[in-house]
Short mmCIF file of C-alpha atoms and ligand atoms in Angstrom, two decimals:
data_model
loop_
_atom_site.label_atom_id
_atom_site.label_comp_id
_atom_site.label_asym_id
_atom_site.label_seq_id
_atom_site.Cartn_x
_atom_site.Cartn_y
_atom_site.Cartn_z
CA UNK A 132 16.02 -36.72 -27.75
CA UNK A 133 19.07 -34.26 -26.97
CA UNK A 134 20.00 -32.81 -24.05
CA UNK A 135 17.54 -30.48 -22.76
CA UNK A 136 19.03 -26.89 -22.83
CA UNK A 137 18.04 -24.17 -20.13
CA UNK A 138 18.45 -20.53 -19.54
CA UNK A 139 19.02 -18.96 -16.09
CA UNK A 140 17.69 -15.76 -15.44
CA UNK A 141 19.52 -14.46 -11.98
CA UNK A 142 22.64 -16.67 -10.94
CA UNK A 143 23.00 -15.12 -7.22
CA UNK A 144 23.11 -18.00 -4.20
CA UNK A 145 20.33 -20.49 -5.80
CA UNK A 146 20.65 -19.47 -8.97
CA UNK A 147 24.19 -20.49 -9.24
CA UNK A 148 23.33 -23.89 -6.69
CA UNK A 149 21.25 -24.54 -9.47
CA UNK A 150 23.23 -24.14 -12.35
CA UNK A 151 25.83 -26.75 -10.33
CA UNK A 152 23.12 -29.46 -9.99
CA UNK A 153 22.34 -29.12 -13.56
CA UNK A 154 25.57 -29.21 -14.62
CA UNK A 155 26.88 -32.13 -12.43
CA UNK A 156 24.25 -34.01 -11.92
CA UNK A 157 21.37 -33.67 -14.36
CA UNK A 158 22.78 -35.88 -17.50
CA UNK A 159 19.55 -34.92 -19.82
CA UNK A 160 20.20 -31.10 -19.40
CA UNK A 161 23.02 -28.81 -19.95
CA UNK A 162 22.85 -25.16 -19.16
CA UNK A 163 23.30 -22.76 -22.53
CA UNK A 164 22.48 -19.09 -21.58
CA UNK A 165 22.86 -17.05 -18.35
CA UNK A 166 21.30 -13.73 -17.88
CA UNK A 167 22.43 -11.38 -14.31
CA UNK A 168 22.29 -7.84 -13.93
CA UNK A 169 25.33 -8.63 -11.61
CA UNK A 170 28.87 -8.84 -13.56
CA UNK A 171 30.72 -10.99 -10.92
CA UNK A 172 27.56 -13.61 -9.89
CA UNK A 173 27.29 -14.48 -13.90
CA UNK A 174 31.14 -14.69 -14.31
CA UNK A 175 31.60 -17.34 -11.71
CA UNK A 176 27.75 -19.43 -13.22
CA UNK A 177 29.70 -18.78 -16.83
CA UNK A 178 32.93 -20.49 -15.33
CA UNK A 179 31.20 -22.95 -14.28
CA UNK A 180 28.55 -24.00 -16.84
CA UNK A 181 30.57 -22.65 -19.89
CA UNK A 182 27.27 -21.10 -20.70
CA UNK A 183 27.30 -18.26 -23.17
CA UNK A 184 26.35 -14.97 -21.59
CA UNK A 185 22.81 -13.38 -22.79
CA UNK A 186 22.39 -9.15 -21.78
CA UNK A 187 18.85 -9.14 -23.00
CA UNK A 188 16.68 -11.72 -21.05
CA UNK A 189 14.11 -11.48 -22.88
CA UNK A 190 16.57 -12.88 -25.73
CA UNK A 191 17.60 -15.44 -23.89
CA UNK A 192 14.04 -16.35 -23.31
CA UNK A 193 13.07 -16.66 -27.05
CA UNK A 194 16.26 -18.15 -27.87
CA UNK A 195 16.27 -21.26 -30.17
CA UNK A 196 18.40 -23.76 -27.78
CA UNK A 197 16.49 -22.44 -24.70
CA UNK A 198 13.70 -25.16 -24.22
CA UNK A 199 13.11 -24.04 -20.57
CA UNK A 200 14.16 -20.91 -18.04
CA UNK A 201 14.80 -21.18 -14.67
CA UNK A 202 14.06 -17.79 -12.95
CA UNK A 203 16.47 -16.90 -9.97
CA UNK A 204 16.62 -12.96 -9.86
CA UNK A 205 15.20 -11.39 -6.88
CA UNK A 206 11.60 -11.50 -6.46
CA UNK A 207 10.00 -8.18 -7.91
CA UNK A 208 11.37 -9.23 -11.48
CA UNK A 209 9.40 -13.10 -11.32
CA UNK A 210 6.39 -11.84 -13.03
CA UNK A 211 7.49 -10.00 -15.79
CA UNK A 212 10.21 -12.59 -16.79
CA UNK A 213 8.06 -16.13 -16.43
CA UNK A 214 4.78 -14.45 -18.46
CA UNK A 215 7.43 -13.74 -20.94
CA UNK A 216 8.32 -17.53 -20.78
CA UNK A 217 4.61 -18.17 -21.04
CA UNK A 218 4.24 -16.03 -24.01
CA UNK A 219 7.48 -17.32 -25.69
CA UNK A 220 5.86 -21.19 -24.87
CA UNK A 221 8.92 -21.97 -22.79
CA UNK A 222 8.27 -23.95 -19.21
CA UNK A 223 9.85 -22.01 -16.76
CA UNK A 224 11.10 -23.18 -13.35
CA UNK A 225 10.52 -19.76 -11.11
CA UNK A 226 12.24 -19.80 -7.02
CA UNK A 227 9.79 -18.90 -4.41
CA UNK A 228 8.02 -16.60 -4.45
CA UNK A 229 6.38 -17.32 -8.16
CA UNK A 230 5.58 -13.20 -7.59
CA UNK A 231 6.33 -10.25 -4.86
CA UNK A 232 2.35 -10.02 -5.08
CA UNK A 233 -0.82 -11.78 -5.02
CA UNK A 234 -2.37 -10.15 -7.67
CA UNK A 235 1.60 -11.17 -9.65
CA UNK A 236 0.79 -14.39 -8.88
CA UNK A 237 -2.84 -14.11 -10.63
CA UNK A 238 -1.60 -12.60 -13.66
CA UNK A 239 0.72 -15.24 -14.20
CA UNK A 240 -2.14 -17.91 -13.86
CA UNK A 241 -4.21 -15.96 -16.37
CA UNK A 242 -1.51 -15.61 -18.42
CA UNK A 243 -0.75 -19.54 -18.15
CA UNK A 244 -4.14 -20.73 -18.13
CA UNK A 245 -4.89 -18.17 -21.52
CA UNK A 246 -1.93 -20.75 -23.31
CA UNK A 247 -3.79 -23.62 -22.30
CA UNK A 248 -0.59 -25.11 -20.98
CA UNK A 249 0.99 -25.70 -18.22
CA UNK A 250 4.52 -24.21 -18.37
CA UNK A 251 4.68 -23.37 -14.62
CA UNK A 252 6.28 -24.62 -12.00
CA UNK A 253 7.40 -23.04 -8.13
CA UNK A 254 10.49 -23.51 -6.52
CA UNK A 255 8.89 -25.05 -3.37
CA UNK A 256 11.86 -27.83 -2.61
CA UNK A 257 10.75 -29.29 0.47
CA UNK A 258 8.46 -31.55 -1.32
CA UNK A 259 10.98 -33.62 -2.80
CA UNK A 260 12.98 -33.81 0.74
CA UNK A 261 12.91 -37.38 1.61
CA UNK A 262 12.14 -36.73 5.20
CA UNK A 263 9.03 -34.52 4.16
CA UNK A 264 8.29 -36.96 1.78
CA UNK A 265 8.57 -39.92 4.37
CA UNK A 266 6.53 -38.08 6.79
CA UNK A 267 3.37 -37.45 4.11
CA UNK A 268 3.91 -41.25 3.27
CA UNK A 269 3.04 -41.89 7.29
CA UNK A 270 -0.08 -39.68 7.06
CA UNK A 271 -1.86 -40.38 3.99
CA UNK A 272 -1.42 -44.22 5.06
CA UNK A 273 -4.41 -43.78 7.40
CA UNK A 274 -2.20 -45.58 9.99
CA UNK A 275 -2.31 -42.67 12.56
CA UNK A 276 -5.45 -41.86 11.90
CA UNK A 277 -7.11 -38.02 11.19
CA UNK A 278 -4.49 -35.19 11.85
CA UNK A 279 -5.50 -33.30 14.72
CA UNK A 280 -2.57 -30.17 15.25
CA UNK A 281 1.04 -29.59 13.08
CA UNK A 282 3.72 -28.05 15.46
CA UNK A 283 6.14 -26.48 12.83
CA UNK A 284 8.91 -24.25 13.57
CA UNK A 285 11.30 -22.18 11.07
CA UNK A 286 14.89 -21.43 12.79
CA UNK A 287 17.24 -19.31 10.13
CA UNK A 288 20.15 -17.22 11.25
CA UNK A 289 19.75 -14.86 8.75
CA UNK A 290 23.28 -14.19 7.42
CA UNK A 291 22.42 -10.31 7.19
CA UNK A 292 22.39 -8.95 3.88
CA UNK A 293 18.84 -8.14 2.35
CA UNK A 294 16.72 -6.41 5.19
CA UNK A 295 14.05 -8.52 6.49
CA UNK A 296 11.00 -6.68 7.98
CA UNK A 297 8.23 -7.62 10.11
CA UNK A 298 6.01 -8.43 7.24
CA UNK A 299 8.69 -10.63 5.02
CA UNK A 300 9.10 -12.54 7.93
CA UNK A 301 6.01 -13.77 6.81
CA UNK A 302 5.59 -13.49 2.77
CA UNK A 303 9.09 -14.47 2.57
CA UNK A 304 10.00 -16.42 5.45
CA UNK A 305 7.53 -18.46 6.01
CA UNK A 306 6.52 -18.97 2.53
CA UNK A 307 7.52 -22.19 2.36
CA UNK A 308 5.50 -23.09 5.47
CA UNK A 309 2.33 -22.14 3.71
CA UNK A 310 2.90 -24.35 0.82
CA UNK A 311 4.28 -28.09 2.56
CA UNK A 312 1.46 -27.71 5.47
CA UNK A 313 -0.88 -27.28 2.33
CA UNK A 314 0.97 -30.32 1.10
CA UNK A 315 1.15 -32.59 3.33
CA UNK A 316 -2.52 -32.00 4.84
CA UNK A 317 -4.13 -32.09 1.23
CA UNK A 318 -6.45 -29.18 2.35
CA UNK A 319 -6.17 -25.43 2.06
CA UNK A 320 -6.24 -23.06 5.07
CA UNK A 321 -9.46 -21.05 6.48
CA UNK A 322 -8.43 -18.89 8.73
CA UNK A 323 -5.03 -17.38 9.83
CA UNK A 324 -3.63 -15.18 12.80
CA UNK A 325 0.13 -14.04 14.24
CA UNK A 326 0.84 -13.88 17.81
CA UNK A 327 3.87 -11.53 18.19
CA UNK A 328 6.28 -12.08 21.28
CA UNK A 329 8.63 -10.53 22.93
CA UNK A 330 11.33 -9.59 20.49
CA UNK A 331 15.24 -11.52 19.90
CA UNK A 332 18.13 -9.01 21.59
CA UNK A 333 19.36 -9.63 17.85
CA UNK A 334 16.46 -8.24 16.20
CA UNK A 335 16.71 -4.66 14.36
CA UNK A 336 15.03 -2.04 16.22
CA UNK A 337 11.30 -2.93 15.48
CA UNK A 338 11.69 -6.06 13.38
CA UNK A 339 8.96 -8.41 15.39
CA UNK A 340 11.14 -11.52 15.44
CA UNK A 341 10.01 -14.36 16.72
CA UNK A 342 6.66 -14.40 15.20
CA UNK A 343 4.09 -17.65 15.36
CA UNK A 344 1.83 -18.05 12.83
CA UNK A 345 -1.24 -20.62 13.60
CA UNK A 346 -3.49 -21.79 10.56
CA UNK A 347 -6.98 -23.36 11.11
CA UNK A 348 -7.22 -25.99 7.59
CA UNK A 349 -11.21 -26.25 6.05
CA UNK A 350 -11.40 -29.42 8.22
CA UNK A 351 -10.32 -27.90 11.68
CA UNK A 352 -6.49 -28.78 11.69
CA UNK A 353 -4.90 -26.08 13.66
CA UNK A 354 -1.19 -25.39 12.88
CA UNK A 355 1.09 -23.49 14.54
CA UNK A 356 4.61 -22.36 12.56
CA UNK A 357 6.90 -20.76 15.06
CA UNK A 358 9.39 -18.34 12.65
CA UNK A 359 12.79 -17.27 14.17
CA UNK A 360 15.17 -15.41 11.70
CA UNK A 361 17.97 -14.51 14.55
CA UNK A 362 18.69 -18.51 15.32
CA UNK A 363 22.30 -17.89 15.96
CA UNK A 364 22.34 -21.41 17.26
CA UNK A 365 21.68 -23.22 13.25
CA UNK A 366 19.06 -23.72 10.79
CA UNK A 367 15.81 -26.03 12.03
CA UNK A 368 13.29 -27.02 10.18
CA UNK A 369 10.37 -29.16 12.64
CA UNK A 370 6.97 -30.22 12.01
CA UNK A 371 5.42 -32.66 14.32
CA UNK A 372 1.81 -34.30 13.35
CA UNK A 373 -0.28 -34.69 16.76
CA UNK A 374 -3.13 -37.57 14.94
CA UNK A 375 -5.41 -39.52 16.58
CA UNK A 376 -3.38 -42.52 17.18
CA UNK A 377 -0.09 -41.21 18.05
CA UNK A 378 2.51 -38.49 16.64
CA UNK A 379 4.52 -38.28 13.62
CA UNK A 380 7.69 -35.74 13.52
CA UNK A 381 10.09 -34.65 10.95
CA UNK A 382 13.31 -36.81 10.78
CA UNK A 383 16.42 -34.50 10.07
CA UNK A 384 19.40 -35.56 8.12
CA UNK A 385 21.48 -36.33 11.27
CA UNK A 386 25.25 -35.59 11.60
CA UNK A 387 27.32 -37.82 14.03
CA UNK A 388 27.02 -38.50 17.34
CA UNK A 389 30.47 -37.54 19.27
CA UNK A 390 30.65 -38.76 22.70
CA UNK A 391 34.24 -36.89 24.18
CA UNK A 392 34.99 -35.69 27.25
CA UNK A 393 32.24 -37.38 29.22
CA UNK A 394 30.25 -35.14 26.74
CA UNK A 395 27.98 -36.26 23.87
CA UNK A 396 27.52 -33.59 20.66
CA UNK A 397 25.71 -34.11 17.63
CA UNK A 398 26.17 -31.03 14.44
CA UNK A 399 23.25 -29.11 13.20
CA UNK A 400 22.79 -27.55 10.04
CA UNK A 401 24.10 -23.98 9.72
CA UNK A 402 22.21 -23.07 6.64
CA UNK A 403 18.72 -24.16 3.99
CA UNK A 404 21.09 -24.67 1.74
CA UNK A 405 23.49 -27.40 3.33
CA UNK A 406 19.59 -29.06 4.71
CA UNK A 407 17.76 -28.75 1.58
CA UNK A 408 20.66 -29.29 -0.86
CA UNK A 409 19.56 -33.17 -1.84
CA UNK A 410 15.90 -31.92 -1.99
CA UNK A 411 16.80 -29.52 -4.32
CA UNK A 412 18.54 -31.94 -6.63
CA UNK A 413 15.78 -33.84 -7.18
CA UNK A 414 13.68 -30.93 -7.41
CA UNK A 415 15.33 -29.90 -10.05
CA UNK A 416 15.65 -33.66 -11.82
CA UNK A 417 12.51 -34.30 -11.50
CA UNK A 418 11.62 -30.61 -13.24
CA UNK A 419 13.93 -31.68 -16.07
CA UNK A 420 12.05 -35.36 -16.77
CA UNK A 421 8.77 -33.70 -16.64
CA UNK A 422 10.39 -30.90 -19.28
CA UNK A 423 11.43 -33.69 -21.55
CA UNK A 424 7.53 -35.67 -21.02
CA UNK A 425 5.95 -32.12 -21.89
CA UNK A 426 3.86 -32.36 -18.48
CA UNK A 427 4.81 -30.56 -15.98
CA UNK A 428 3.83 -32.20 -12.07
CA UNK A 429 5.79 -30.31 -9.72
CA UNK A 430 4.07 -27.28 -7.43
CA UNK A 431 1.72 -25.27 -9.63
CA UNK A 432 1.21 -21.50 -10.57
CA UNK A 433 -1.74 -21.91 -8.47
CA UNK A 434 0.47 -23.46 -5.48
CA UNK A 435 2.37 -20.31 -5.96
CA UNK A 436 -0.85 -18.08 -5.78
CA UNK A 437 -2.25 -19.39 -2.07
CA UNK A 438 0.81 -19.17 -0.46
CA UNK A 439 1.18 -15.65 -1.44
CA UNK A 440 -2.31 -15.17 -0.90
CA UNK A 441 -2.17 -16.49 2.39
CA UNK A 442 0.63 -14.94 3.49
CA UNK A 443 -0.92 -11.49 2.45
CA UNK A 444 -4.02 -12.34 5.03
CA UNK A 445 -2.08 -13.78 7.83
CA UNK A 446 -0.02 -9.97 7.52
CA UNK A 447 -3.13 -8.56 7.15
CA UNK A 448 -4.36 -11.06 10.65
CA UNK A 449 -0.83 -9.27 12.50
CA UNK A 450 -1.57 -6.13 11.99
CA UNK A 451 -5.05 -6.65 13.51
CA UNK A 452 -4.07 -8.67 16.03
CA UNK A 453 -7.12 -11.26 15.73
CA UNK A 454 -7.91 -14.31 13.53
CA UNK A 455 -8.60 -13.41 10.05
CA UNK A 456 -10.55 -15.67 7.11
CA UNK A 457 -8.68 -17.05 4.43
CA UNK A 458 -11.08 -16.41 1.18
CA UNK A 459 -9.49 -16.79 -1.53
CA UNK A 460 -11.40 -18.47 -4.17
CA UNK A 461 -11.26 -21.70 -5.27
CA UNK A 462 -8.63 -23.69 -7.67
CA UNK A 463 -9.23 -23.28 -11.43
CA UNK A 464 -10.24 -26.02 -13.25
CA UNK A 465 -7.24 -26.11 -15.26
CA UNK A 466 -4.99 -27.17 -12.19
CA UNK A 467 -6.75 -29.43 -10.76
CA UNK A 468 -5.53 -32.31 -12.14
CA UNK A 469 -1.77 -31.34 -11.43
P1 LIG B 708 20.76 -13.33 -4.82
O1 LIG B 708 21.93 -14.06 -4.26
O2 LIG B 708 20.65 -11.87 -4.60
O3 LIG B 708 20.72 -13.64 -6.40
C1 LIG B 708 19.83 -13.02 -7.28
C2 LIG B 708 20.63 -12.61 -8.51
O4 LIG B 708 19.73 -12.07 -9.48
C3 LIG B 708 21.66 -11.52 -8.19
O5 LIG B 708 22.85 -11.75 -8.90
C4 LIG B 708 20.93 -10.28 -8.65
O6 LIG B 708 21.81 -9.20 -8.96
C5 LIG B 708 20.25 -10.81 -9.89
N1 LIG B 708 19.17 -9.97 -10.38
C6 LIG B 708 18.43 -9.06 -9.69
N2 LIG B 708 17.54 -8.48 -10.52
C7 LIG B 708 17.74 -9.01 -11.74
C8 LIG B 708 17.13 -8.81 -13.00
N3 LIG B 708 16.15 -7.89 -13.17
N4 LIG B 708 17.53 -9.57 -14.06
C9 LIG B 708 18.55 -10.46 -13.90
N5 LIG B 708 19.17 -10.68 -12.73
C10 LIG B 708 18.77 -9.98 -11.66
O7 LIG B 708 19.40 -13.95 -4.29
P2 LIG B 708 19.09 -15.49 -3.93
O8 LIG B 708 19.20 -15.70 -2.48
O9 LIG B 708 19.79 -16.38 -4.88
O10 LIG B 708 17.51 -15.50 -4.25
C11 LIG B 708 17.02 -15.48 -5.58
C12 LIG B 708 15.56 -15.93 -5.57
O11 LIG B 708 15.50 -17.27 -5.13
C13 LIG B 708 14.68 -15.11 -4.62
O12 LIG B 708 13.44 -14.95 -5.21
C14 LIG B 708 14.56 -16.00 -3.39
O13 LIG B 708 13.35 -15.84 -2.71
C15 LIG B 708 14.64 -17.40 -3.98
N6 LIG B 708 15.26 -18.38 -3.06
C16 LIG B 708 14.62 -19.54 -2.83
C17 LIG B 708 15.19 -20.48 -1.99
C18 LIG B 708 14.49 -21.79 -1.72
O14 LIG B 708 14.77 -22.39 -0.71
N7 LIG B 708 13.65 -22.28 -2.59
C19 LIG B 708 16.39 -20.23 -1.36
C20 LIG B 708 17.05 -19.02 -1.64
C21 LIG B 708 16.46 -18.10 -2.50
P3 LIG B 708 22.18 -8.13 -7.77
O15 LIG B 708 23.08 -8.89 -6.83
O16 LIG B 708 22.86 -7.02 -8.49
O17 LIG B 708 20.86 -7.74 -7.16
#
């Protein structure tokens, strides 16, 4: 079998992270087509892929040498270009969120599940970070017994740029929250509320930030995701699991301890994509394998669905200001296996 050759719909921050792990890392792939609505973002993917550029992307979908699309343009264009990769028979790696809506994200599972197929799979990295990984390992050994509470928190400093508002804090934000807790508990979530505090001297004039976001799982697991997008101080990423026997946290990747100056400092991570970046390459390696074995085992359309779907009820929980039930149907036959 040849190399495997992929088409990149949107080649902004990810998009073009992406294209570098395929092209420096992934020996089995090669990138062949790039599609952007921005001139400069698919000059500099071009450069470095010496992919051909492709206006139309539904062309570059069809395309011959395109056996599978990655899908990196900004979220209100997901839908329309991965059921085009459904139709077309292409898989199709799509970033977080798999749509801007819940009722996207539906559409695309009908659409998926009418092929008979699965083509699909959601950008949701932090299951292939080793540390998450590690820590999943620790539950599902038994060795700590049930899981009572997850304390999570979500520390960005948002660089600026694309407006965050009360509500993306949540459908955005914590999106990736919604889908490792999921994850790592094996259960899905029934019932959700948002206590807002007392607002960061860096938020925007009515932008509720810090927000904290407690989950109850079907068994009684109660979860509590702190998110902060004004954490001037670094990224953070924390979960600890409070079990029965003891408590299980998060390892970071851990820079080196200086001791100078009868001081000791350690560096944290300034952005996702300097914390995630190995999780992402193996994210994306372990896409391209499953590609080439024609079944596809990574996070699933339906993944994709509840944590938009949750996220929509815990906005829904905020703006009431009370605990809200998660009911939203149960997985489809056709993903259970994956
Ligand atoms: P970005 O830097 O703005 O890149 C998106 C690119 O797609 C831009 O060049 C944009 O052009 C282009 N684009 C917009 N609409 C398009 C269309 N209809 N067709 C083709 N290209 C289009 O954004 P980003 O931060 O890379 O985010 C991209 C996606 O990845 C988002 O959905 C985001 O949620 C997701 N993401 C996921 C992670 C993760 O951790 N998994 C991290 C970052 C981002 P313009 O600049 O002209 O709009």
């Amino acid at each position: 079998m040849g190399q495997t050759g992929i088409g990149v719909i949107g080649a902004g921050r990810i998009g073009f992270i992406h294209c570098d792990i395929i092209t420096n890392l992934v020996s089995n792939a090669h990138i062949v087509a790039i599609n952007d609505v921005d001139e400069k973002h698919a000059a500099q993917a071009l450069k470095l892929t010496g992919a051909r550029f492709e206006a139309d992307p539904q062309a570059l979908i069809e395309a011959p040498d395109v056996d599978a699309v990655i899908v990196t343009s900004w979220d209100p264009t997901h839908e329309q270009y991965v059921i085009a990769c459904i139709k077309a028979g292409k898989y199709v790696f799509c970033e977080k969120p798999l749509s801007n809506t819940s009722d996207g994200c539906r559409r695309i599972m009908e659409a998926e599940i009418a092929g008979g197929k699965r083509l699909v799979q959601v950008g949701f990295m932090r299951r292939f970070d080793e540390h998450y990984r590690a820590l999943k390992r620790v539950i599902d050994s038994g060795q700590m017994g049930k899981v009572l509470m997850l304390h999570c928190s979500h520390r960005v400093p948002w660089p600026g740029g694309a407006k965050h508002t009360t509500d993306t804090l949540i459908t955005r934000a914590v999106s990736h929250e919604f889908d490792i807790n999921r994850w790592l508990l094996g259960e899905d979530y029934a019932t959700a509320q948002v206590v807002r505090g007392r607002p960061s001297s860096y938020a925007e004039e009515g932008l509720e930030d810090p927000q904290l976001v407690i989950l109850r799982t079907e068994s009684g697991v109660v979860i509590d995701i702190e998110i902060s997008m004004h954490a001037k101080y670094g990224y953070q990423v924390s979960c600890e699991a409070v079990c029965d026997e003891g408590t299980v946290r998060l390892a970071s990747p851990a820079a080196p301890e200086i001791r100078r100056d009868l001081t000791m400092s350690q560096a944290v991570c300034p952005d996702w994509h300097e914390r995630f970046r190995r999780a992402y390459e193996v994210e994306l390696f372990e896409w391209v394998e499953s590609v080439r074995n024609g079944k596809i085992t990574g996070p699933s359309a339906w993944d994709g669905y509840q944590s938009s779907a949750v996220a929509d009820v815990a906005v829904a929980a905020g703006e009431a200001r009370r605990e809200l039930e998660v009911a939203i149907g149960t997985c489809p036959e056709f993903y259970r296996e994956s």
